[in-house]
């Protein structure tokens, strides 16, 4: 079946540091890939997405590129802020497969001033 | 306007009780979901409805029963609550299957 693997956290950074959160996936069909963010005490919200190979999703300074050859969708940001502290989830929905949304286990990001 | 709303936000109850959580979306979406998030933030899909039809029914005890009276509502009823049911339950909706999901604020269930 489909699966998503993302790096374990917590990831602890100083403000203005560079962020990478790795995400790799396995899927049988044509997955759409997503990054969701969950702030403390809230539900998940979409951060960015990509629906086909080589697409780049971007939002709020975050970027991720859909790499079919390496089955990856790594999240990056050039300069993190304290307000970026949250849990980040990589996810896929497989249009040609089961359609069941599959989430990674989440990566907690803590940014210190 | 809240896109996906859930009630109640907090639910504290005794083992063995029956409880319901309600979810409503005003986005006009066709697909709705229930997820369970444990204390380590692991998110597990439980059910999904598309146009009021159950399409995803993952390995969940049959004490959990979803009900979709119309496309805008998906409720979750839980019978004979157990300690292990304590978690945060999220409702979500999407325009169609495999599309971006919009999540509610969550219901924190505590079983004593």
Coordinates of C-alpha atoms in Angstrom, one line a residue:
Chain A
X1 CA 0.0 0.0 0.0
X2 CA 0.9 3.7 0.0
X3 CA 3.2 5.1 2.6
X4 CA 4.9 8.3 3.6
X5 CA 8.1 8.5 5.6
X6 CA 9.3 11.8 7.1
X7 CA 12.2 12.6 9.4
X8 CA 11.6 12.3 13.1
X9 CA 11.7 15.3 15.2
X10 CA 11.9 17.4 17.0
X11 CA 13.9 19.7 14.8
X12 CA 15.3 22.5 16.8
X13 CA 16.6 25.6 15.0
X14 CA 17.6 29.2 15.8
X15 CA 15.7 32.0 14.1
X16 CA 16.8 32.7 10.5
X17 CA 18.3 29.2 10.1
X18 CA 17.7 27.1 7.0
X19 CA 15.1 24.4 7.3
X20 CA 14.8 21.0 5.6
X21 CA 12.3 18.3 6.5
X22 CA 12.7 15.2 4.5
X23 CA 9.8 13.3 3.1
X24 CA 9.8 10.2 0.9
X25 CA 6.8 8.2 -0.3
X26 CA 5.7 5.0 -2.0
X27 CA 2.5 4.9 -4.1
X28 CA 1.1 2.7 -6.8
X29 CA -0.8 5.3 -8.9
X30 CA -0.4 9.0 -9.5
X31 CA -0.2 10.7 -6.1
X32 CA -0.7 14.3 -5.3
X33 CA 1.7 15.4 -2.5
X34 CA 0.9 17.8 0.3
X35 CA 2.5 19.5 3.3
X36 CA 0.2 20.3 6.1
X37 CA 1.1 22.4 9.2
X38 CA -0.5 22.0 12.6
X39 CA -0.1 24.9 15.1
X40 CA -0.6 24.1 18.8
X41 CA -4.2 23.4 19.7
X42 CA -5.4 23.7 16.1
X43 CA -6.4 21.5 13.2
X44 CA -4.1 20.8 10.2
X45 CA -4.0 23.3 7.4
X46 CA -2.6 23.1 4.0
X47 CA 0.9 24.6 3.6
X48 CA 1.6 23.7 0.0
X49 CA 1.0 21.0 -2.6
X50 CA 2.1 19.5 -5.9
X51 CA 0.0 17.3 -8.2
X52 CA 2.6 16.1 -10.7
X53 CA 6.2 15.3 -11.1
X54 CA 8.6 18.4 -11.1
X55 CA 5.9 20.7 -9.8
X56 CA 7.0 23.0 -7.1
X57 CA 4.6 24.0 -4.3
X58 CA 5.4 27.2 -2.4
X59 CA 3.7 29.3 0.3
X60 CA 4.9 31.6 3.1
X61 CA 8.5 31.1 2.1
X62 CA 8.2 27.3 2.2
X63 CA 8.9 25.3 -0.9
X64 CA 8.8 21.6 -1.9
X65 CA 9.4 20.0 -5.3
X66 CA 7.8 16.8 -6.4
X67 CA 10.7 14.5 -7.4
X68 CA 9.3 11.3 -9.0
X69 CA 12.8 9.9 -9.6
X70 CA 13.7 9.9 -5.9
X71 CA 10.0 9.6 -4.7
X72 CA 10.6 12.6 -2.5
X73 CA 8.9 15.9 -1.5
X74 CA 11.3 17.6 0.9
X75 CA 10.1 20.8 2.7
X76 CA 12.5 23.7 2.8
X77 CA 12.6 27.3 4.0
X78 CA 15.5 29.7 3.8
X79 CA 15.0 31.5 7.0
X80 CA 12.7 30.3 9.8
X81 CA 10.9 32.4 12.3
X82 CA 9.7 31.6 15.8
X83 CA 6.1 31.7 14.5
X84 CA 7.0 28.7 12.2
X85 CA 7.2 26.5 15.3
X86 CA 4.6 23.8 14.6
X87 CA 4.2 20.1 13.6
X88 CA 4.6 19.5 9.8
X89 CA 2.9 16.6 8.0
X90 CA 3.8 15.2 4.6
X91 CA 0.9 13.5 2.9
X92 CA -0.2 11.9 -0.3
X93 CA -3.5 11.1 -2.0
X94 CA -3.1 8.5 -4.8
X95 CA -5.4 9.3 -7.6
X96 CA -4.7 6.1 -9.5
X97 CA -4.5 3.9 -6.5
X98 CA -6.6 3.6 -3.3
X99 CA -7.4 7.3 -2.9
X100 CA -6.9 6.8 0.8
X101 CA -5.1 9.9 2.2
X102 CA -1.8 8.8 3.7
X103 CA 0.1 10.9 6.2
X104 CA 3.6 10.8 7.6
X105 CA 4.1 10.7 11.4
X106 CA 4.7 14.5 11.6
X107 CA 7.8 16.4 12.4
X108 CA 7.8 18.9 15.2
X109 CA 9.8 22.1 14.5
X110 CA 10.9 24.3 17.4
X111 CA 12.4 27.7 16.5
X112 CA 14.3 29.6 19.2
X113 CA 14.8 33.4 19.1
Chain B
X1 CA -17.2 32.0 8.7
X2 CA -15.8 28.7 9.9
X3 CA -15.3 26.3 7.0
X4 CA -15.3 23.1 9.0
X5 CA -16.7 23.1 12.5
X6 CA -16.9 20.4 15.2
X7 CA -18.8 20.2 18.4
X8 CA -17.9 19.8 21.2
X9 CA -14.3 21.0 21.4
X10 CA -13.7 19.1 24.6
X11 CA -15.5 15.9 25.8
X12 CA -14.7 14.3 29.1
X13 CA -16.7 11.1 29.9
X14 CA -16.6 7.8 31.8
X15 CA -15.7 4.4 30.4
X16 CA -18.7 2.6 29.0
X17 CA -20.6 5.7 28.0
X18 CA -21.8 6.5 24.5
X19 CA -21.0 9.8 22.9
X20 CA -21.3 11.7 19.6
X21 CA -19.2 14.3 17.9
X22 CA -20.7 16.5 15.2
X23 CA -19.1 17.9 12.1
X24 CA -20.4 20.5 9.6
X25 CA -18.7 22.0 6.5
X26 CA -19.9 25.0 4.6
X27 CA -17.5 24.7 1.7
X28 CA -19.8 22.7 -0.6
X29 CA -17.4 19.8 -0.6
X30 CA -18.5 16.3 -1.6
X31 CA -16.1 14.3 0.6
X32 CA -15.7 14.3 4.4
X33 CA -13.4 12.4 6.7
X34 CA -12.8 11.4 10.3
X35 CA -9.3 11.1 11.7
X36 CA -7.9 10.1 15.1
X37 CA -4.8 11.8 16.4
X38 CA -2.9 10.2 19.3
X39 CA -0.7 11.8 21.9
X40 CA 2.3 11.5 19.7
X41 CA 0.5 13.4 16.9
X42 CA 0.1 10.3 14.7
X43 CA -2.9 10.8 12.4
X44 CA -5.0 7.8 11.5
X45 CA -7.8 8.0 9.0
X46 CA -11.0 6.3 10.2
X47 CA -13.7 6.9 7.7
X48 CA -14.5 8.8 4.6
X49 CA -17.9 9.7 2.9
X50 CA -18.3 10.9 -0.6
X51 CA -21.8 12.2 -1.5
X52 CA -23.2 10.6 1.7
X53 CA -21.7 7.2 0.7
X54 CA -19.2 5.4 2.9
X55 CA -16.0 4.9 0.8
X56 CA -13.3 4.5 3.3
X57 CA -13.7 2.3 6.4
X58 CA -10.3 1.6 7.9
X59 CA -9.6 -0.9 10.7
X60 CA -11.7 0.7 13.4
X61 CA -13.6 -1.1 16.2
X62 CA -17.3 -1.4 15.3
X63 CA -18.1 0.7 18.4
X64 CA -17.4 3.6 16.1
X65 CA -20.1 4.5 13.7
X66 CA -20.2 7.4 11.3
X67 CA -23.4 8.9 10.1
X68 CA -23.8 11.4 7.2
X69 CA -27.3 12.9 7.1
X70 CA -26.4 15.1 4.2
X71 CA -23.3 16.2 2.3
X72 CA -22.5 19.0 4.7
X73 CA -22.6 16.9 7.9
X74 CA -20.6 13.9 9.1
X75 CA -21.1 12.8 12.7
X76 CA -19.2 10.2 14.7
X77 CA -20.9 8.1 17.3
X78 CA -18.9 6.0 19.8
X79 CA -20.4 3.3 21.9
X80 CA -19.0 1.8 25.1
X81 CA -16.1 4.2 25.3
X82 CA -12.7 2.8 26.4
X83 CA -9.6 4.4 27.9
X84 CA -7.8 3.9 24.6
X85 CA -10.3 6.0 22.8
X86 CA -8.9 9.1 24.4
X87 CA -7.4 11.2 21.6
X88 CA -8.1 14.2 19.4
X89 CA -10.6 13.5 16.7
X90 CA -10.5 15.6 13.5
X91 CA -13.1 16.1 10.9
X92 CA -12.0 17.2 7.4
X93 CA -13.6 17.8 4.0
X94 CA -12.3 18.0 0.4
X95 CA -13.9 19.0 -2.9
X96 CA -13.3 15.5 -4.2
X97 CA -11.3 12.5 -3.4
X98 CA -7.5 13.0 -3.4
X99 CA -7.9 16.8 -3.2
X100 CA -6.8 19.2 -0.5
X101 CA -8.4 18.6 2.8
X102 CA -9.7 21.2 5.1
X103 CA -9.6 20.3 8.8
X104 CA -11.8 21.2 11.7
X105 CA -10.4 22.4 15.0
X106 CA -10.6 19.0 16.6
X107 CA -12.4 17.4 19.5
X108 CA -10.3 16.4 22.5
X109 CA -11.9 13.2 23.9
X110 CA -10.9 12.1 27.4
X111 CA -12.2 8.8 28.7
X112 CA -11.8 8.4 32.5

